[in-house]
Coordinates of C-alpha atoms in Angstrom, one line a residue:
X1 CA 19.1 46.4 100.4
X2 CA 18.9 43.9 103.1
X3 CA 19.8 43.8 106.3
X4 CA 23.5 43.0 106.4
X5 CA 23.4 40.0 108.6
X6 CA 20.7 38.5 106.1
X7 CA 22.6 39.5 102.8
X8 CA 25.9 37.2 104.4
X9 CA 23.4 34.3 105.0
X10 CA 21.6 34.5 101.8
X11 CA 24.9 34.5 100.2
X12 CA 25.8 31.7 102.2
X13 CA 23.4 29.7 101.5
X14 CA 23.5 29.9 97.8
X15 CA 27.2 28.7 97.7
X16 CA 26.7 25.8 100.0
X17 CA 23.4 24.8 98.0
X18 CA 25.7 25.4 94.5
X19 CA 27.7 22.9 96.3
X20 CA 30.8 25.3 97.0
X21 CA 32.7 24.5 100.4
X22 CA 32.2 27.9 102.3
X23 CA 32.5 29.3 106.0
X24 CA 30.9 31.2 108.2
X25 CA 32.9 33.4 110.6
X26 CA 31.9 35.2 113.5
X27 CA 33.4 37.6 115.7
X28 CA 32.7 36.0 119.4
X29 CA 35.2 38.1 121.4
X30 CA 36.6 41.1 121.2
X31 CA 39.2 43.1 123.4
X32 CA 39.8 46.7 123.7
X33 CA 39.1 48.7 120.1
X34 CA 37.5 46.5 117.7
X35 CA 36.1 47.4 114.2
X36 CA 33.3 45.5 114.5
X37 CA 31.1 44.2 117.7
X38 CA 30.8 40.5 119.0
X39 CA 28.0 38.9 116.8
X40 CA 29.3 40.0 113.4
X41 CA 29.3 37.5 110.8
X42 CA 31.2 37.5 107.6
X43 CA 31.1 34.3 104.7
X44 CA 33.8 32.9 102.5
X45 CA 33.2 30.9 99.7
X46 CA 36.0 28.9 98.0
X47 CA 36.3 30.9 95.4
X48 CA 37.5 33.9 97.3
X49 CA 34.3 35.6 97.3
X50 CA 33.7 37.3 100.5
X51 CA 30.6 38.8 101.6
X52 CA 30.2 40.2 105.2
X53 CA 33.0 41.9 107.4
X54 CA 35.0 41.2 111.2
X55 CA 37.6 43.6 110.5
X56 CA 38.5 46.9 108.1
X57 CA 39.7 44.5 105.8
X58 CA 43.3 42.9 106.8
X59 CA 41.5 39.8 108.7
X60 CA 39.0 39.1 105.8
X61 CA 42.1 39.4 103.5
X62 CA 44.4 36.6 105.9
X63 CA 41.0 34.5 105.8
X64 CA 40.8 34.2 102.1
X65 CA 44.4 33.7 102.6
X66 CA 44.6 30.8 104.7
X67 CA 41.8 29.2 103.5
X68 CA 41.0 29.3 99.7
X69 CA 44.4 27.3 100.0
X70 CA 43.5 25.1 102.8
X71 CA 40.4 24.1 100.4
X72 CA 42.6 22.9 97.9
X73 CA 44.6 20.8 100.7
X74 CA 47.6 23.3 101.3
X75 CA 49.1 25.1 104.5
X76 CA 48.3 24.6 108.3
X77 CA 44.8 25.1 107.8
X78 CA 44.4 22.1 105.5
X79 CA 43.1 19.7 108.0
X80 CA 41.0 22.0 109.6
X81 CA 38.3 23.0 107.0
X82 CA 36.7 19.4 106.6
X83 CA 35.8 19.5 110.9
X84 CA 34.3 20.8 113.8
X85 CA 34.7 24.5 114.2
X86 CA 37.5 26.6 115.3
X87 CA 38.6 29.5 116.8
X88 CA 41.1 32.3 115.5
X89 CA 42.5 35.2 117.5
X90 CA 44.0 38.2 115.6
X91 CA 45.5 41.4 117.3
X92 CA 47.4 39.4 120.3
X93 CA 50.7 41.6 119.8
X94 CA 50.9 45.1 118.7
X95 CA 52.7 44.0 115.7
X96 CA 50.1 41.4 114.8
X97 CA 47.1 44.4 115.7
X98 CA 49.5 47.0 113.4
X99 CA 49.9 44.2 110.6
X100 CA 45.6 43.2 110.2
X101 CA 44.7 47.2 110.9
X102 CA 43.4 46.9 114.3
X103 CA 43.3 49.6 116.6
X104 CA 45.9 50.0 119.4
X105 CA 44.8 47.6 121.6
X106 CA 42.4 45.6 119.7
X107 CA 42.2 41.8 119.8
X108 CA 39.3 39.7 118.0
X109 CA 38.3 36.1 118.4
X110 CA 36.6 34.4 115.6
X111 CA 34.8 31.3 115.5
X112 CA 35.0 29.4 112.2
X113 CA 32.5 27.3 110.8
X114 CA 33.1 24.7 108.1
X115 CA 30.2 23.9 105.0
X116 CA 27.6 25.0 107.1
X117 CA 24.2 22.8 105.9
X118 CA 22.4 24.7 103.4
X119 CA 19.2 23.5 103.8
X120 CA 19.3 24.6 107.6
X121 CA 20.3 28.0 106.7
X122 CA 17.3 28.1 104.1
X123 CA 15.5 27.5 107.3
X124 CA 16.8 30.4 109.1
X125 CA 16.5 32.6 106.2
X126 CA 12.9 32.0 105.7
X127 CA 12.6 32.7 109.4
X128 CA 14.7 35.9 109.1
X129 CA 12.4 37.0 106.1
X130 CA 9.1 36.3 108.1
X131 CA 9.8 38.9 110.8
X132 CA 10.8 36.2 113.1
X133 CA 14.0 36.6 115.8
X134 CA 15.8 33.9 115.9
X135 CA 18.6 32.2 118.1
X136 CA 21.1 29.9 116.5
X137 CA 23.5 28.1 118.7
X138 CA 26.3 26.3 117.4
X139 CA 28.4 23.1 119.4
X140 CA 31.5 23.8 119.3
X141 CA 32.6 19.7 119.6
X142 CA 31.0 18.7 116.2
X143 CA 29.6 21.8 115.1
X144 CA 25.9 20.6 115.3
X145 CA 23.8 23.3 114.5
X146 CA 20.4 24.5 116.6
X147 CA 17.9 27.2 115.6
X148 CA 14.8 28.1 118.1
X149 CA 12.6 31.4 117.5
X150 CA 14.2 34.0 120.4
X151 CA 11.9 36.2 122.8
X152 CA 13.7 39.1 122.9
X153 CA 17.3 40.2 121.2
X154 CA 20.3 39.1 123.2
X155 CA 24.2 39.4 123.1
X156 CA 26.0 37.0 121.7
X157 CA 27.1 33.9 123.9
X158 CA 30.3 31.8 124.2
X159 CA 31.2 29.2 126.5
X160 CA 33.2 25.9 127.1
X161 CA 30.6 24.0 124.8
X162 CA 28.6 26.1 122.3
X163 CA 28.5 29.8 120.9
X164 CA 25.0 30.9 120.3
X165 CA 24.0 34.6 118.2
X166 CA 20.7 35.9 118.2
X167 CA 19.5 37.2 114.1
X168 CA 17.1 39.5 113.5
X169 CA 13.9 40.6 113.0
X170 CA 15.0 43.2 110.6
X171 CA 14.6 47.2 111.1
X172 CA 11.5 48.6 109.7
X173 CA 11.2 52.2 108.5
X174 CA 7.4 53.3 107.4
X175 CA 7.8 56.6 105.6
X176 CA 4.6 58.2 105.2
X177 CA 4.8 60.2 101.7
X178 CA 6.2 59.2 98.6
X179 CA 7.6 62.9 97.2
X180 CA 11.4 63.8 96.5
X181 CA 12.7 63.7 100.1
X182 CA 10.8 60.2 101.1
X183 CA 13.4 58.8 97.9
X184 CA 16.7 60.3 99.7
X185 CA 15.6 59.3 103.1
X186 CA 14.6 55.5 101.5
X187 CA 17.9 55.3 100.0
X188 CA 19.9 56.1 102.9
X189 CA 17.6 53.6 105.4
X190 CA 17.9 50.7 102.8
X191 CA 21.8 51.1 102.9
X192 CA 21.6 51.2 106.8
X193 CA 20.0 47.9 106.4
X194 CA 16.5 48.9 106.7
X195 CA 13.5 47.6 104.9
X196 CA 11.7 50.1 104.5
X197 CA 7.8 50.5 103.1
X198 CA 7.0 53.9 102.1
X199 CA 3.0 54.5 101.9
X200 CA 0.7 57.2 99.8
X201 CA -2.8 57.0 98.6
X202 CA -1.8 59.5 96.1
X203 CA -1.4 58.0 92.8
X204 CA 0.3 60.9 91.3
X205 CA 3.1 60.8 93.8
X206 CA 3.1 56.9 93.5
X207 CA 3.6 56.7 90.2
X208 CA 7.1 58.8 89.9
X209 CA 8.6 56.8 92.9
X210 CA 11.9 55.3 91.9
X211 CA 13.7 53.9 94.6
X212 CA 14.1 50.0 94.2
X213 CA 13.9 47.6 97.0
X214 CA 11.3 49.5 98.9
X215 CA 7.9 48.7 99.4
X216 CA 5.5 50.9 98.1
X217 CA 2.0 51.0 99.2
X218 CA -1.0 53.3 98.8
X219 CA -3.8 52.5 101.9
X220 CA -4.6 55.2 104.3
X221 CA -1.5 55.5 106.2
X222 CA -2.8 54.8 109.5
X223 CA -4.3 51.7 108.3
X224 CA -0.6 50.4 107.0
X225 CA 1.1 51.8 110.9
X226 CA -2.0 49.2 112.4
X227 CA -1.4 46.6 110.0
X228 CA 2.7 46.5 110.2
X229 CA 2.0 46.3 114.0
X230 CA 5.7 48.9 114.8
X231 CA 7.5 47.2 117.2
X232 CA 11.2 48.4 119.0
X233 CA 12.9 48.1 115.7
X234 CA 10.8 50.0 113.8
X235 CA 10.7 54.0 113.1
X236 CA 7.9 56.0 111.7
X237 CA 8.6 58.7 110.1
X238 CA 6.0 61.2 108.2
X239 CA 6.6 63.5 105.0
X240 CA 3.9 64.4 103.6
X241 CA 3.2 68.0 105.1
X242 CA 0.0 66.8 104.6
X243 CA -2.1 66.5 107.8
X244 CA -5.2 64.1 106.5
X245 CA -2.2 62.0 105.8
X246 CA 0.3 62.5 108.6
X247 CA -1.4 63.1 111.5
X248 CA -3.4 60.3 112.3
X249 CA -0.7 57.8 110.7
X250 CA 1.4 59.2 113.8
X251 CA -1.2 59.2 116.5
X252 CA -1.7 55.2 115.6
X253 CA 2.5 54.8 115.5
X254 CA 2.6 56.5 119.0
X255 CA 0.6 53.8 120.4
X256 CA 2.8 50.9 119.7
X257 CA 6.4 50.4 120.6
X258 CA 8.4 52.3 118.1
X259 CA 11.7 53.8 118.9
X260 CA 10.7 56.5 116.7
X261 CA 7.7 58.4 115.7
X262 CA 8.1 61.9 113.8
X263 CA 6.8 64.3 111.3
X264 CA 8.1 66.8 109.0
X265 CA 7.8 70.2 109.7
X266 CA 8.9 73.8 110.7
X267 CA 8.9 74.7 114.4
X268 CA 5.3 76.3 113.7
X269 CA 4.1 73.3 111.8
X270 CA 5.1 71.3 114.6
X271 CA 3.4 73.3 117.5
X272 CA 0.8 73.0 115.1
X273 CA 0.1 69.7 114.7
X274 CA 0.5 69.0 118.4
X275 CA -2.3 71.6 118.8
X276 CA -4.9 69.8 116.2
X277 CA -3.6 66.5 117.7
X278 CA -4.7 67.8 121.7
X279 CA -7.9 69.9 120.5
X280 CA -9.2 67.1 118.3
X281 CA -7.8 63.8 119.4
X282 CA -7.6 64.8 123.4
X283 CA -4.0 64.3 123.6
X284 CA -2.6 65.7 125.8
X285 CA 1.6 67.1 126.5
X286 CA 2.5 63.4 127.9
X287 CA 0.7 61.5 125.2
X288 CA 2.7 63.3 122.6
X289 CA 6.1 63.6 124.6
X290 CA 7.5 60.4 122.2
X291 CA 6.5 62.8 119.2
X292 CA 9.4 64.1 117.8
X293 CA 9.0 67.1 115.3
X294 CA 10.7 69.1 113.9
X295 CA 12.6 66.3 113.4
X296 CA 16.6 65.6 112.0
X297 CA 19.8 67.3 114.2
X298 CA 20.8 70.0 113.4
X299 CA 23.2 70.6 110.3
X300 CA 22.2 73.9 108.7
X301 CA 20.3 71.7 105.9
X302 CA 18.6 73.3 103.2
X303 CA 17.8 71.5 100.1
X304 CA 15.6 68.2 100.4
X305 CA 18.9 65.4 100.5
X306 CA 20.7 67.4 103.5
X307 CA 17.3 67.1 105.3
X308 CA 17.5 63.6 104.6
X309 CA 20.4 63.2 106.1
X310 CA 19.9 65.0 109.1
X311 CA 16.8 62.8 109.3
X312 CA 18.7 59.8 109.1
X313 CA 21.4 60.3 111.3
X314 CA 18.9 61.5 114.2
X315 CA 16.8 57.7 113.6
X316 CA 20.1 56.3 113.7
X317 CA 21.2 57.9 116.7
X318 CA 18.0 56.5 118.4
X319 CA 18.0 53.1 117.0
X320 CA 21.7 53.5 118.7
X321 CA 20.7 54.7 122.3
X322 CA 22.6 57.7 121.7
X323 CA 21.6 60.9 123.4
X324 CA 22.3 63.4 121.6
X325 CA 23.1 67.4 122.5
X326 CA 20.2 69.8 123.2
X327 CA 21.9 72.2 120.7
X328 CA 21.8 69.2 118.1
X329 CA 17.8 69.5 118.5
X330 CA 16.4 71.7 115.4
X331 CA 14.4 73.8 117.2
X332 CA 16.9 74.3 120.0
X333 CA 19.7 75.0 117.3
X334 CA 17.4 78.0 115.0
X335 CA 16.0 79.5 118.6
X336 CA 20.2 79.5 119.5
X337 CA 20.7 81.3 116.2
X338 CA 17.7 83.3 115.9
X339 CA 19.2 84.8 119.8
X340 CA 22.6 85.4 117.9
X341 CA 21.4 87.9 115.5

């Protein structure tokens, strides 16, 4: 699956290039509870077709609304959709938050564009899908569209003139170890919007992978963590158990600038590998402090999925600069327990 944000440009595109009149909304302000952040895109074709969100549903619903019949020259919107872009504000009265499902409180501002071009979306697109981060600023007097590679993410931007929203690069996950667990732990990061490459040089476990829409690869794993160069959006994550495999595929990952680098494991595996990492590799405690392991929160899992999940929820916690409780840790947690009974 792709990264949201790319799946509602793709989508897009294809309408505009089929010739369809579509729009692209984006939320550009929001005030007290909001469903979704500032930034959030969603597309409409003129067909009804919807792909993207701003809201739980209620806005995307008024959209399709207003505008499928606007299209087709009816209601207020009618002499809107062929001009310069617009803004809407839901949520202004509690009745009006109560009526589109907002929360109490919570007022949006979206900023509507008209039959964006296709062929400067293609252009974005192809940046999007080439790793790039991109900004894309918008006039707000005649809607003229302009797209510049971005140094570093930012917030989105509104003022008097132009709104401008910063796309991609993509999340990267790099599981190391194509067995039964790597497929649940796939799955769940390509519906978070990962892409995700999973790597083995064992052709047996290869060969029974079955997850679509992640890459599969079978070069030392260390060579594929200095090849996909991690950078901040990218995780690292290794399954194998196997330590010709895992351990110096997370040595390389430690030296580049992923938000997450760990290894599957028991508490003694763990202490383990951090052992054979400082004896061999002269590593030393603050070398290895970014080396998470045993790694996942704590949920009592047992079988390979509910590991998975606890996996996933503590990469998304990080990816989300959440910090989360010491006695969510899983080594903290079973040493809690162990002192219970």
């Amino acid at each position: 699956m792709d990264n949201l944000d790319v799946t509602v440009l793709r989508a897009l595109a294809e309408w505009r290039r089929s010739g369809q009149r579509a729009l692209l909304a984006t939320v550009v302000r929001t005030w007290g509870s909001s469903p979704r952040p500032e930034g959030s895109i969603m597309a409409l074709c003129e067909s009804g077709a919807v792909m993207g969100s701003v809201s739980g549903g209620c806005i995307e619903d008024d959209l399709i609304a207003r505008f499928t019949r606007a299209w087709v020259g009816e209601g207020d919107d009618a002499a809107s959709v062929g001009g310069p872009p617009v803004f809407a504000k839901y949520g202004v009265t509690a009745d009006e938050a109560h009526r589109f499902g907002l929360p109490c409180g919570g007022t949006l501002e979206l900023l509507i564009e008209f039959d964006p071009d296709a062929e400067t979306l293609a252009e974005l697109l192809a940046a999007l899908e080439a790793g790039k981060l991109m900004q894309r600023s918008v006039r707000l007097p005649d809607g003229a569209v302009v797209q510049r590679p971005a140094a570093t993410p930012a917030t989105l931007l509104a003022d008097a003139g132009q709104v401008v929203n910063t796309f991609g690069p993509e999340y990267r996950m790099l599981i190391i170890g194509a067995g039964q667990m790597s497929e649940y732990l796939a799955t769940m990061a390509l519906f978070s919007g990962f892409a995700v490459t999973v790597c083995d040089p064992r052709e047996e476990y290869r060969s029974s992978w079955s997850v679509a829409g992640a890459r599969v690869v079978s070069d030392m794993p260390d060579d594929v963590v200095s090849a996909m160069r991690p950078d901040r959006r990218t995780c690292v994550v290794a399954l194998t158990h196997d330590p010709k495999l895992d351990d110096l595929a997370l040595l390389q990952a430690l030296e580049t600038e992923a938000f997450y680098v760990g290894g599957i494991g028991s508490r003694r595996n763990n202490a383990a590998r951090r052992a054979r990492l400082k004896e061999h590799f002269d590593q030393t405690d603050e070398s290895l402090a970014r080396l998470r392991g045993p790694i996942g929160i704590y949920i009592g899992s047992k079988t390979p999925p509910e590991i998975a999940v606890s996996v996933m929820a503590e990469v998304l916690a990080v990816k989300n600069g959440v910090a989360l409780p010491r006695d969510m840790e899983v080594a903290q947690a079973k040493q809690v327990r162990e002192g219970m009974a």
